[in-house]
Structure formats: C-alpha cells, structure tokens
Tab-separated table of C-alpha atoms and ligand atoms in Angstrom:
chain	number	residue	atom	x	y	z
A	249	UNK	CA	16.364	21.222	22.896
A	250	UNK	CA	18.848	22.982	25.528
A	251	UNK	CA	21.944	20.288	26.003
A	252	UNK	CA	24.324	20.246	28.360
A	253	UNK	CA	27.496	17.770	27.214
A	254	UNK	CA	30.021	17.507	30.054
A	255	UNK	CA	33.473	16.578	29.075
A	256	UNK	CA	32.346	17.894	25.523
A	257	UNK	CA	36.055	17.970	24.993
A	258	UNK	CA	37.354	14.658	25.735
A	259	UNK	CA	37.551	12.038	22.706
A	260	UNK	CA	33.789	10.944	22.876
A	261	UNK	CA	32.314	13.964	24.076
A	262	UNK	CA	33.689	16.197	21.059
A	263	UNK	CA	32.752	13.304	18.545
A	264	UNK	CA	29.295	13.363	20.754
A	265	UNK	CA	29.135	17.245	19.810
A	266	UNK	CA	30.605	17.152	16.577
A	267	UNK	CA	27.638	15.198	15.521
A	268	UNK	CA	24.642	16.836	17.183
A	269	UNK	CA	25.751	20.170	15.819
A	270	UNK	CA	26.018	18.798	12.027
A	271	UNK	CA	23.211	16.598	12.222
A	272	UNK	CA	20.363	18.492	14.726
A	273	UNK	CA	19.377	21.741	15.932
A	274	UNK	CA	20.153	21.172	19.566
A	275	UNK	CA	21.591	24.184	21.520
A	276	UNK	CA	24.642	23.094	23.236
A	277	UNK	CA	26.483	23.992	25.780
A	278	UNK	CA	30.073	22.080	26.727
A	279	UNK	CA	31.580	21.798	30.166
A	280	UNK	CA	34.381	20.366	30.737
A	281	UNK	CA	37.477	21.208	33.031
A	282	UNK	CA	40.513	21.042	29.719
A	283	UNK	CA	42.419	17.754	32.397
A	284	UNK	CA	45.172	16.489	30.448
A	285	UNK	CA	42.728	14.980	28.355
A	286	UNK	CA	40.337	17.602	27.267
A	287	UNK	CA	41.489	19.788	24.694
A	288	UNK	CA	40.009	22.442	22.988
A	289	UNK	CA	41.458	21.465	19.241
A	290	UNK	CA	38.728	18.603	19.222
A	291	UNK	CA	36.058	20.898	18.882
A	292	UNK	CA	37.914	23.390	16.261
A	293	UNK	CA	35.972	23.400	13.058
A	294	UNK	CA	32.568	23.470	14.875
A	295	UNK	CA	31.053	26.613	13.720
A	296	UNK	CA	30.910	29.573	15.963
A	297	UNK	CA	27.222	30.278	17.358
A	298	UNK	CA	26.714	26.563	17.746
A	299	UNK	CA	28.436	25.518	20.714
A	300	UNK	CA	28.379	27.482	24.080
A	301	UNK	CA	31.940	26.358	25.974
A	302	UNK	CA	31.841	27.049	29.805
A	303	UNK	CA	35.293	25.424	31.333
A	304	UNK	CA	34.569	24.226	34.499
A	305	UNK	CA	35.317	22.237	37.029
A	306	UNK	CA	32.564	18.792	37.647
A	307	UNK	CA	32.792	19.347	41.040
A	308	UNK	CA	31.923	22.624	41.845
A	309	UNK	CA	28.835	22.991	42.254
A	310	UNK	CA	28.047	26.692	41.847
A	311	UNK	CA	29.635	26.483	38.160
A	312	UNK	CA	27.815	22.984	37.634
A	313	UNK	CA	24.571	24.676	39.101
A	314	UNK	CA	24.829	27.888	36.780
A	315	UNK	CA	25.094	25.227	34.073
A	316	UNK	CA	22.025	23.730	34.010
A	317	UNK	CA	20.380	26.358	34.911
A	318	UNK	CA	17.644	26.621	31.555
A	319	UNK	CA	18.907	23.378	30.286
A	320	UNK	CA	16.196	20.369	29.053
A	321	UNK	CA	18.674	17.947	28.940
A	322	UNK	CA	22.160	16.670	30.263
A	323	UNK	CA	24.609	13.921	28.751
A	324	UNK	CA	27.885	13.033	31.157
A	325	UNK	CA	30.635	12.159	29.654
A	326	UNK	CA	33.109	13.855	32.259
A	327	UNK	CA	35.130	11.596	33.765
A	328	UNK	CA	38.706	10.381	34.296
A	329	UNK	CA	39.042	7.451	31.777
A	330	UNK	CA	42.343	5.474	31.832
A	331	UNK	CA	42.502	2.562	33.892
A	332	UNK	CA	46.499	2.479	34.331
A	333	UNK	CA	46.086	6.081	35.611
A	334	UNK	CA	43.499	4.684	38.129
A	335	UNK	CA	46.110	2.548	39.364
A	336	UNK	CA	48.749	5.148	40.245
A	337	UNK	CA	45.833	7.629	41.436
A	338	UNK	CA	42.788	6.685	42.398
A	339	UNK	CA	41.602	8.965	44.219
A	340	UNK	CA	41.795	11.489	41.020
A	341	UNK	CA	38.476	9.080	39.981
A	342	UNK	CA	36.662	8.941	42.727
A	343	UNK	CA	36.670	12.774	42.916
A	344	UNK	CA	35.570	13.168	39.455
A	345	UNK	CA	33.559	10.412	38.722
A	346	UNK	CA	31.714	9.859	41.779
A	347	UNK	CA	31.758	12.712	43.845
A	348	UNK	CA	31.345	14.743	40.609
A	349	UNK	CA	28.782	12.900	39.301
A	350	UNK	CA	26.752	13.327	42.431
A	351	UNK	CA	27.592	17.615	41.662
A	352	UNK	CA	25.652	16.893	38.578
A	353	UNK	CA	22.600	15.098	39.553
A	354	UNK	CA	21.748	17.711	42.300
A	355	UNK	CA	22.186	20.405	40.132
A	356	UNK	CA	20.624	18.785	36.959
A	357	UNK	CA	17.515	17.862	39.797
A	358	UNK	CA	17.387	21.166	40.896
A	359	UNK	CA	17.222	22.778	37.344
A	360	UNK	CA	14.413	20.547	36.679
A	361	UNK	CA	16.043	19.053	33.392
A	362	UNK	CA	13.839	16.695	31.970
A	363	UNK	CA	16.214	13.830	30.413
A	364	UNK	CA	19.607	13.083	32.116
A	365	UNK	CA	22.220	10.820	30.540
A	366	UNK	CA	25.094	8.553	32.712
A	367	UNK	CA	27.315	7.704	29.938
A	368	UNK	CA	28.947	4.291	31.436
A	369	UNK	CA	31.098	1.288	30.669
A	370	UNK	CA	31.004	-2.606	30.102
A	371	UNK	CA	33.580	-2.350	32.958
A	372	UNK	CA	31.325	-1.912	35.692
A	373	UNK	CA	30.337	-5.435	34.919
A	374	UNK	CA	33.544	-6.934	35.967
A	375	UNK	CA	35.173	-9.750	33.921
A	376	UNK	CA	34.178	-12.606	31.437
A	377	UNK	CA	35.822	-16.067	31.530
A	378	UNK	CA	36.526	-16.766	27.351
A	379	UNK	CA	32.440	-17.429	27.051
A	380	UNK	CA	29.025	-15.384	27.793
A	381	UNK	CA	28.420	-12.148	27.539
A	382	UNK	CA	26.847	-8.980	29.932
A	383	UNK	CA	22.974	-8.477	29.483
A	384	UNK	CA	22.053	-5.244	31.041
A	385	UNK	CA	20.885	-8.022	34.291
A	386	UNK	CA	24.440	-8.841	34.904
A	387	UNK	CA	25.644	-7.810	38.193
A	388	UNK	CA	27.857	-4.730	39.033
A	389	UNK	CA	31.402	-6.555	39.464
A	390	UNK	CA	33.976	-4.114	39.046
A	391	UNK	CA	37.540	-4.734	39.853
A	392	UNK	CA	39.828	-0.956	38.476
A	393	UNK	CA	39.597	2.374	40.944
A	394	UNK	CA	38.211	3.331	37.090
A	395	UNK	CA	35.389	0.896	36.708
A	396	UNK	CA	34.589	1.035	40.689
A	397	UNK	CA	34.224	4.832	40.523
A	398	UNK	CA	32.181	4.426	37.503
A	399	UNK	CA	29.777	1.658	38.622
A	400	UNK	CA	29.827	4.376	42.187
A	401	UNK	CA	28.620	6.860	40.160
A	402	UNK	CA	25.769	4.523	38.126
A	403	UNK	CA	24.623	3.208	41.162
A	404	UNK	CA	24.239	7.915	42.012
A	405	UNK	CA	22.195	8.097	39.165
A	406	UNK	CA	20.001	5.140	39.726
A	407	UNK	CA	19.285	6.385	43.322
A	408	UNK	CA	18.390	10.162	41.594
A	409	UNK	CA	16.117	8.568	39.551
A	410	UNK	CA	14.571	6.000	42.073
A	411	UNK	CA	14.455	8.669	45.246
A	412	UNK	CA	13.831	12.125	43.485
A	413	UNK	CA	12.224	10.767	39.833
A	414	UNK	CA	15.365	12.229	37.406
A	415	UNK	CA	14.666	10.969	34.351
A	416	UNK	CA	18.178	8.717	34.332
A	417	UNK	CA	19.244	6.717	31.481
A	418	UNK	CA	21.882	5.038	31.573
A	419	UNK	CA	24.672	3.546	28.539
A	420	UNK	CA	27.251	1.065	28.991
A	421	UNK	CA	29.605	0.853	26.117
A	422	UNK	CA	32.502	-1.286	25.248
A	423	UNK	CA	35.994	0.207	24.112
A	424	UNK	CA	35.316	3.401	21.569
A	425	UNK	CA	38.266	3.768	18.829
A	426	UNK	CA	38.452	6.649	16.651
A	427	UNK	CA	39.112	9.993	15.372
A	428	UNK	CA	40.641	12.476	19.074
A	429	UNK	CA	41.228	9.435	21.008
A	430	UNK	CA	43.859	10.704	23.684
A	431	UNK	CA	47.179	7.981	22.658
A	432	UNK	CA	47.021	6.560	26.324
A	433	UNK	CA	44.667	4.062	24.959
A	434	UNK	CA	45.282	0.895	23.505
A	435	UNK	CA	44.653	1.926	19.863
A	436	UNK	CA	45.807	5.143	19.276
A	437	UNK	CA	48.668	4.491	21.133
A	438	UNK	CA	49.704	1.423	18.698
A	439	UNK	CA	49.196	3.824	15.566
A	440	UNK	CA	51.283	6.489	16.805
A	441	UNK	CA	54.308	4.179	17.945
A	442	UNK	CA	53.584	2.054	14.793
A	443	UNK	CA	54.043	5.312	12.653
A	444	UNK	CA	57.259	6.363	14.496
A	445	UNK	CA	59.093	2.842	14.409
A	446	UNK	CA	58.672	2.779	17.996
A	447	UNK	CA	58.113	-0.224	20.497
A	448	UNK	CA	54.760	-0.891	21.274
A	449	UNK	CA	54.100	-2.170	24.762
A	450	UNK	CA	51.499	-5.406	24.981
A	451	UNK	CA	50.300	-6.274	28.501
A	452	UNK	CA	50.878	-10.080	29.701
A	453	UNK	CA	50.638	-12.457	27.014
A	454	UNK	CA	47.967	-9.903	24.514
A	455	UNK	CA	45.331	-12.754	24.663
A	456	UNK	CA	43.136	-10.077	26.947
A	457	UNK	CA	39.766	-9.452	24.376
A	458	UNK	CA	37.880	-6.218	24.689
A	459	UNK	CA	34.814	-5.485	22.980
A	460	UNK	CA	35.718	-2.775	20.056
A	461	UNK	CA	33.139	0.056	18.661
A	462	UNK	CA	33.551	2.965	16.448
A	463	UNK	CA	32.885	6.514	18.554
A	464	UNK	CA	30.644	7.533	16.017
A	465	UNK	CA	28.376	3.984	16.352
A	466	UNK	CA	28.505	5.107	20.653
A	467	UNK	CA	27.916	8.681	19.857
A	468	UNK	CA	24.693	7.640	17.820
A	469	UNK	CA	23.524	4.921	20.224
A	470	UNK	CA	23.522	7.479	23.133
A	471	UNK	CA	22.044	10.438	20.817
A	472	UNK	CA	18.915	7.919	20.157
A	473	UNK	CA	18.728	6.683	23.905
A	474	UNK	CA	18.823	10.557	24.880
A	475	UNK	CA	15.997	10.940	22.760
A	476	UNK	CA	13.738	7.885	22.504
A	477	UNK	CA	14.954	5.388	25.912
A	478	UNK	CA	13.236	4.913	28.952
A	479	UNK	CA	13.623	6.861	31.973
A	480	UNK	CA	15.086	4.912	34.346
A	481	UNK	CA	16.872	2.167	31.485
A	482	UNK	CA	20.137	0.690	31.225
A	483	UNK	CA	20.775	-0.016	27.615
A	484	UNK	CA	24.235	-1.555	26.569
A	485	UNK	CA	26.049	-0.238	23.507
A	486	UNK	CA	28.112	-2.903	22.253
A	487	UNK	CA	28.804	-3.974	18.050
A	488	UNK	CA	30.286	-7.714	18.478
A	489	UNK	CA	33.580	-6.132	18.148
A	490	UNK	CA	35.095	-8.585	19.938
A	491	UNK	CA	39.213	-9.280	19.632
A	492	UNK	CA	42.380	-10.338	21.525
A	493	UNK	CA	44.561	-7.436	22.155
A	494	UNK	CA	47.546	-8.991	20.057
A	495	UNK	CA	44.731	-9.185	16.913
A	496	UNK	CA	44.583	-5.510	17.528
A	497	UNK	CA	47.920	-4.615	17.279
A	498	UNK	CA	48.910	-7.130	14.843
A	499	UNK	CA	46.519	-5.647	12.315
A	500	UNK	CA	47.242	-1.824	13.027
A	501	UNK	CA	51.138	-2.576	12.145
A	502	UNK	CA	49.576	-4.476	8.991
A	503	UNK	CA	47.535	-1.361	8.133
A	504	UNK	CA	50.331	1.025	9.268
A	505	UNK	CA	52.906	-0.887	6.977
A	506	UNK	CA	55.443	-1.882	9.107
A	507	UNK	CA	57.272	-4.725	11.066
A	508	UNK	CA	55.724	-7.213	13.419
A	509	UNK	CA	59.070	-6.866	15.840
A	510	UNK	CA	58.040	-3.755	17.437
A	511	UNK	CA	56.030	-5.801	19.641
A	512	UNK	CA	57.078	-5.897	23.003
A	513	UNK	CA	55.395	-7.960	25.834
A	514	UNK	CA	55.403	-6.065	28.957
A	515	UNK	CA	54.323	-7.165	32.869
A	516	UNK	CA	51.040	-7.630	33.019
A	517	UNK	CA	48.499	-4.315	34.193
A	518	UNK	CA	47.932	-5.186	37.812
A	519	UNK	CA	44.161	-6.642	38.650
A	520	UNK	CA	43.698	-6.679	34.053
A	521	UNK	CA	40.174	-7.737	33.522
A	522	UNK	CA	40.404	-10.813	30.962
A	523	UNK	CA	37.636	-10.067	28.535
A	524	UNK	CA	34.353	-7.861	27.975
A	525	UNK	CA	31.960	-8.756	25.620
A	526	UNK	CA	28.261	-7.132	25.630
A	527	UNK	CA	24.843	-8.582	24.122
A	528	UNK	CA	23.249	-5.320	23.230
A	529	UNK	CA	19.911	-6.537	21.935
A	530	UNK	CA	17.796	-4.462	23.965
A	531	UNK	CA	19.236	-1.146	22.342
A	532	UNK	CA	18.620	-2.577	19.123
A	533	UNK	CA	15.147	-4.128	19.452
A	534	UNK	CA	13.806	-1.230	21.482
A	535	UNK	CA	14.840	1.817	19.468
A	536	UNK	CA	16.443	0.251	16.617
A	537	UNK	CA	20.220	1.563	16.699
A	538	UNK	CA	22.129	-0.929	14.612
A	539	UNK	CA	26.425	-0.178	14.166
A	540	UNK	CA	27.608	1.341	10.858
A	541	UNK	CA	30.735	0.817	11.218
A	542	UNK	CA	33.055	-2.900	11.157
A	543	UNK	CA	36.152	-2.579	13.012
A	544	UNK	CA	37.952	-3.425	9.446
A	545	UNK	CA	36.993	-0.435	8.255
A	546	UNK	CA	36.808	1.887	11.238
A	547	UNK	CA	40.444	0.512	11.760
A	548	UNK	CA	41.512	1.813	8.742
A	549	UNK	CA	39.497	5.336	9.038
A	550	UNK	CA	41.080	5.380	12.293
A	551	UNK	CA	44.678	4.661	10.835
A	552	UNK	CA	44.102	6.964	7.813
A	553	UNK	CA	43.060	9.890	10.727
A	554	UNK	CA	46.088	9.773	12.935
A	555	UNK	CA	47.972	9.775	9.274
A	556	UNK	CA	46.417	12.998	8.265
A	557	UNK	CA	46.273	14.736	11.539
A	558	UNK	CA	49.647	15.246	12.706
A	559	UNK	CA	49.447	18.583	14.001
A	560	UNK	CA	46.482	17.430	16.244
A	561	UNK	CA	48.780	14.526	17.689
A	562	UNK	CA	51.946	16.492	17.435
A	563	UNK	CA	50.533	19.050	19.969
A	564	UNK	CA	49.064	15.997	22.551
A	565	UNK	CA	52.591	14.269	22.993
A	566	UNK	CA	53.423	17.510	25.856
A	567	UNK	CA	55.155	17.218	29.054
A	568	UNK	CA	52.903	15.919	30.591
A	569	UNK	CA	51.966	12.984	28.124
A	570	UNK	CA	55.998	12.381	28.194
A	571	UNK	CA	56.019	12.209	32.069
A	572	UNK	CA	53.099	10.055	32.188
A	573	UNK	CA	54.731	8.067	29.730
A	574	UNK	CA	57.565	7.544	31.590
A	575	UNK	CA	56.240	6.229	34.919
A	576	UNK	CA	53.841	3.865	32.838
A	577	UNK	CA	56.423	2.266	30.505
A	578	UNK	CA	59.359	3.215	32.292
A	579	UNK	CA	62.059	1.907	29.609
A	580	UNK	CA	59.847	1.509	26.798
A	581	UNK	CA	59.241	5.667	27.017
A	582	UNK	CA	59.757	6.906	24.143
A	583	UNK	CA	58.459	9.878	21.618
A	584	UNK	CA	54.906	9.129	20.800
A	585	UNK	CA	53.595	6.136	23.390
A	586	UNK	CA	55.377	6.757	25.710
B	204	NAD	P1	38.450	11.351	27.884
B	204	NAD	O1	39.413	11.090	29.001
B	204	NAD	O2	38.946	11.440	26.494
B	204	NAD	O3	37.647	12.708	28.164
B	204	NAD	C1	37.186	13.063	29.433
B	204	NAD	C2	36.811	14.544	29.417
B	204	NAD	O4	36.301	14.886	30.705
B	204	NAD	C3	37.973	15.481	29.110
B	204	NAD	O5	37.599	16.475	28.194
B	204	NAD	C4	38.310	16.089	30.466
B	204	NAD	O6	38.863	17.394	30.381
B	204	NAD	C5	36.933	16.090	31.130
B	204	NAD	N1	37.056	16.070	32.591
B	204	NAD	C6	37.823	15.246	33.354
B	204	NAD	N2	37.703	15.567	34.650
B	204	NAD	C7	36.837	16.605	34.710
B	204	NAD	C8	36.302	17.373	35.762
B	204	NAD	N3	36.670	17.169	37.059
B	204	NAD	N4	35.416	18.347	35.472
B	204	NAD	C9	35.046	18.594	34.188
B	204	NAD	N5	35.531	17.907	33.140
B	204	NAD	C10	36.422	16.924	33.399
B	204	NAD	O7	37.346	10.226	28.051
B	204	NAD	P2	36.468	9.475	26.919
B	204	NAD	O8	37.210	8.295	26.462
B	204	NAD	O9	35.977	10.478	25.958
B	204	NAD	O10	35.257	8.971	27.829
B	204	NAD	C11	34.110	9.790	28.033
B	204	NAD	C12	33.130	9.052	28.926
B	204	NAD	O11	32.761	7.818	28.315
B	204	NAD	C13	33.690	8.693	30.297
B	204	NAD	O12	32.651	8.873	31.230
B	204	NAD	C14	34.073	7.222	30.184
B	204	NAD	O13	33.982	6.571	31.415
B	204	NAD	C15	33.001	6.746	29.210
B	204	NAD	N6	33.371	5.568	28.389
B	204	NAD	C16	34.539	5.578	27.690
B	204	NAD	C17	34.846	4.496	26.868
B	204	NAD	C18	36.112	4.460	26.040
B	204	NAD	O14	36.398	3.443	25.418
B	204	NAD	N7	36.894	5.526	25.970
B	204	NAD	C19	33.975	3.407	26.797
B	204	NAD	C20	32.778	3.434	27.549
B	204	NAD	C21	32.499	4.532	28.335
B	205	TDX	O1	49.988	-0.056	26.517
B	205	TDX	C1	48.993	-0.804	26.600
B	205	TDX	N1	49.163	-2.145	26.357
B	205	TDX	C2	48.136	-3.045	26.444
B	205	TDX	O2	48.331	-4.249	26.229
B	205	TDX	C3	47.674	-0.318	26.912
B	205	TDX	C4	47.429	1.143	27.174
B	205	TDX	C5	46.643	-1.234	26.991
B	205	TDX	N2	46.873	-2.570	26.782
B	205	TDX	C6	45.727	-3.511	26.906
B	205	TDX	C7	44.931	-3.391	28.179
B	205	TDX	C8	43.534	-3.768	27.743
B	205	TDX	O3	43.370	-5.170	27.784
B	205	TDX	O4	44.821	-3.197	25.841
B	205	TDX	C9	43.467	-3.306	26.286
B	205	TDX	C10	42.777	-1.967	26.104
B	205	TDX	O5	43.355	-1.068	27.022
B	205	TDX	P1	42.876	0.461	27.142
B	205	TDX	O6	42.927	1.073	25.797
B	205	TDX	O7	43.651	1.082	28.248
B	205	TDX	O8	41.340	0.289	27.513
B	205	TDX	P2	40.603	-0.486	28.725
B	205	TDX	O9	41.484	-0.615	29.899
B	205	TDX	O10	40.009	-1.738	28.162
B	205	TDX	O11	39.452	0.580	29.082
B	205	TDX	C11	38.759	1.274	28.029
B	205	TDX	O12	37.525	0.722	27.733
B	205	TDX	C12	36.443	0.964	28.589
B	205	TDX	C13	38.618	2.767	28.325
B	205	TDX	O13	39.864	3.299	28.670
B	205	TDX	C14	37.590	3.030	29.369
B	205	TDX	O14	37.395	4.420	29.552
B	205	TDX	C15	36.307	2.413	28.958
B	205	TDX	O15	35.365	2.544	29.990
C-alpha cells in the first residue's frame, strides 16, 4: 500500500512510521512542515529507500495535492498539539488543524485515496466530573482553541465522508507518552527537569487526571483501524491509564531518583479540563487491539529513553523552546522545562 503520514515527524507520527517501516511493506511518504515540533532526528535510523520525506506546508494545497497524488491511503497526524500554546495563539490551530485539514480531504478526495485516517483526541469530548467515561456516543464538548480546532476538523472529515463518500475513520486517543515526545508536555517535561534538578511546574492543585497510553499502543491501534475499521467509524483508543497529574510526577521523580521538593504548584492553565477518561471497547471487540504496554513499565522505558538520548533532547531545548519557555513559566524558566 501507498501511505501518506502527515506530520510523520512530530512525536506520534515518527513512532507511527518507525513502526510501519520495521514491521510492513507499506511505501511511505512523510509530510510534514519541520514547526518547532517536527524534527527530522525522529526519523534518523529509518533506512534510506523506505521513507519518501516531502516538507511541506498542510495548507497549501498544490504541495498537499502533489502529495496524494498515487497514494491508497492517508493517516493525519499534522497538527499543532499543545494546549498552553493554543492559549497564547489560537489562531496558529485553527489554520493548521482546521483549515488544513480541510487542504487534505479535498486533495486526498480528489486523488481518489481509498482509506483516509483523522487521527483525533479524547479532548474533543470536553470534560469528565471524577466518574464516567467517553463512549464514542458522547457529545463533541470541547473547551481549548486545541481541542475546538480539533473537534472543527473531525466534524471536516465526517462531512467528506457523509457528502462526497471518503472513506473517513476516525481515532480519538487519550494522552500518548513516550520515546520523541517534544518536553512541552506534561511527561517529558517532568523527566527532563527531574534529571537536571530543576523545578517542575504542576498546574492548580495536580489532582487534574488524564487518561495515559504508550505511543507505540496508539501507533498500533490506528495501524489496525487503517487497515481493518469501518469507513465512516469513530473508534476510541484509550488503555485505562487513568492518573492524577501529581501521581505522574510523583512517580517520574521516584523513577528519576531524586527529591520530591522540586515540585512547584503553579496558577492554574486557564479553562484546564478536569479529567478524561475513555471506554474503548469498541476498538477492542471489533478488531481486537488490546494495549501492551502498563504505564509502570512504559514509565520506566520512557525514563530510561530520555536517559540514553541526550543528544536528541540536548538539540530540542533551542531558542525557541527557551523563549517559549519563558512566556509559559515565566520565573520557573529554566534550562530544560522551561
Ligand atoms: P507534535 O506536535 O509532536 O507533531 C506535530 C507534527 O505536525 C510536527 O512534525 C509538525 O512539524 C507537523 N506540523 C505542524 N503544523 C504543520 C503544518 N501546517 N503543515 C505540515 N505539518 C505540520 O504532535 P503529536 O503529539 O505527535 O500529535 C500528532 C497528532 O495526534 C495530532 O493531530 C494530535 O492532535 C493528535 N493527538 C495527540 C495526542 C498526544 O497525547 N500527543 C493524543 C491524541 C491525539
Ligand atoms: O507544565 C505543566 N504542568 C502541568 O500541571 C504542563 C505542560 C501540564 N500540566 C498538566 C496539564 C494537564 O492536566 O498536565 C496535564 C497534561 O498536560 P499536557 O501534557 O499539556 O497534555 P494535555 O493538555 O492533557 O493534552 C494532551 O493530550 C491530548 C496533548 O497535548 C494533546 O495533543 C492531546 O490531544
């Protein structure tokens, strides 16, 4: 099969690609526009002649066009990701994701590709009081410029698929931790501060709970939806990962080996969902994807990975990760988180 991965080099996308070309004979072909969080050193290692890397911009829509042009198949990962980022820019997100997104499906329609996947979020589903959970029935309820410009571009793809008969699928994951993970994020950005002795910034009071996955569990769930779901399917991805963001951190600095008092409770992110949680029985019942991984273990992989890869991490922390940094955390900046 011809496959086109956009945002091939973001932190799912290369672990997305990474696996396809060990494990499957799929052509692929990457686009993605190297933002501040696509990098090319995520797909090092990949051996030449199996990956095609066109860097291009989402939005334009000769590039995106020229793309699919021959292609059977398309899996989106591009996207802005960060919700704090969404907050000081939103209109970065609705560029990409939605008006992006709808770049894609026109070209992906008019190159008559026969499987099209919207890689999505548990966000778009808004937030959980401390019980329940989101069945793929639950209502769109987003409340981030992130997860409103995501659930924007869902509702795109549903329309291609209802109005013009793309063969849509859709996933909606929970939060990925592992190996690439840009240290903006939650995790990664605990290790790395962790490691350098440096405060680590908790929103509110940490009792927020997000629903935790390994990328390699997602990357599998949406490589067996991409070949075996239904046209025209939401499926959620989702391993009962479920923790309060102080649980998190408290075990990283446990499996990092250091103090407890680099905890530091910040003011609260503006509009922060309480909880996700997803019941992803329908993924599992249909076309039997069950998790590998337990977040105790992928925790430590994860810890052990940032441990051994310093050079990848020593080359992220640039300017513009620093400047970032800076307006996010403000006193708090520091080397590695900010
Ligand atoms: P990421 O920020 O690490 O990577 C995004 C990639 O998209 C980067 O390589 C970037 O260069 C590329 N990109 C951004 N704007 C682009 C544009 N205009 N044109 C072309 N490429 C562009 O994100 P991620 O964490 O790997 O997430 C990938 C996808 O999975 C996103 O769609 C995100 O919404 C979704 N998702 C993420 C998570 C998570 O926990 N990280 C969970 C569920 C769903
Ligand atoms: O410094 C921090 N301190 C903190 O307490 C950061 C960066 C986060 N947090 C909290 C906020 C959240 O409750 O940790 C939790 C996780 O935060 P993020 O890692 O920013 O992830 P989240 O906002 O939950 O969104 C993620 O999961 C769903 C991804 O970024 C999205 O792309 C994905 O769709």
């Amino acid at each position: 099969m011809k496959l086109l991965v956009t945002g091939g080099a973001g932190f799912i996308g290369s672990n997305f690609v990474r696996l396809l070309a060990s494990e499957s004979e799929h052509e692929l072909t990457v686009l993605d526009a190297l933002t501040y969080a696509g990098n090319l050193a995520n797909l090092e290692g990949i051996p030449a002649g199996r990956l095609r890397f066109v860097h291009a911009d989402i939005c334009d829509a000769a590039a995106v066009r020229a793309c699919c042009a021959g292609q059977d198949a398309v899996v989106h990962f591009a996207a802005e990701s960060h919700v704090d980022r969404s907050i000081l820019d939103p209109g970065a997100f609705v560029r990409t994701n939605v008006l992006g997104t709808q770049v894609l499906l026109t070209a992906a329609r008019g190159a008559g590709v026969e499987r099209y996947v919207q890689v999505s979020t548990d966000e778009v589903y808004g937030s959980l009081s401390s019980s329940g959970r989101f069945s793929e029935e639950s209502p769109l309820c987003p409340s981030s410029p992130y997860s409103a410009s995501k659930a924007g571009a869902d509702l795109l793809a549903q329309a291609a698929a209802h109005t013009f008969g793309l063969a849509v699928l859709i996933t909606r994951c929970g939060n990925n931790y592992g190996p690439y993970q840009f240290p903006e994020k939650l995790i990664p950005l605990t290790i790395l501060r962790a490691m350098r002795g440096e405060p680590i910034p908790v929103y509110g009071d940490g009792r927020n709970v997000r629903d935790w996955i390994h990328v390699e569990d997602h990357c599998r769930a949406i490589w067996r939806v991409l070949e075996a779901g239904a046209p025209g399917r939401v499926y959620n991805v989702g391993s009962d990962g479920e923790r309060p963001n102080l649980e998190i951190v408290r075990e990283i600095l446990r499996l990092v080996g250091t103090s407890r008092d680099l905890i530091t409770f910040v003011r609260d992110r503006p509009g922060h969902d309480f909880r996700y949680a997803l019941d992803s029985s329908r993924l599992r019942r249909e076309l039997g994807w069950s998790p590998r991984w337990t977040l105790g273990s992928g925790l430590a992989a994860t810890v052990r990975w940032y441990r051994e890869h310093p050079e990848w991490w020593g080359k992220v922390l640039s300017g513009e990760y620093l400047e970032y940094t800076r307006r996010q955390y403000g006193a708090l900046a520091g080397g590695a988180g900010g």
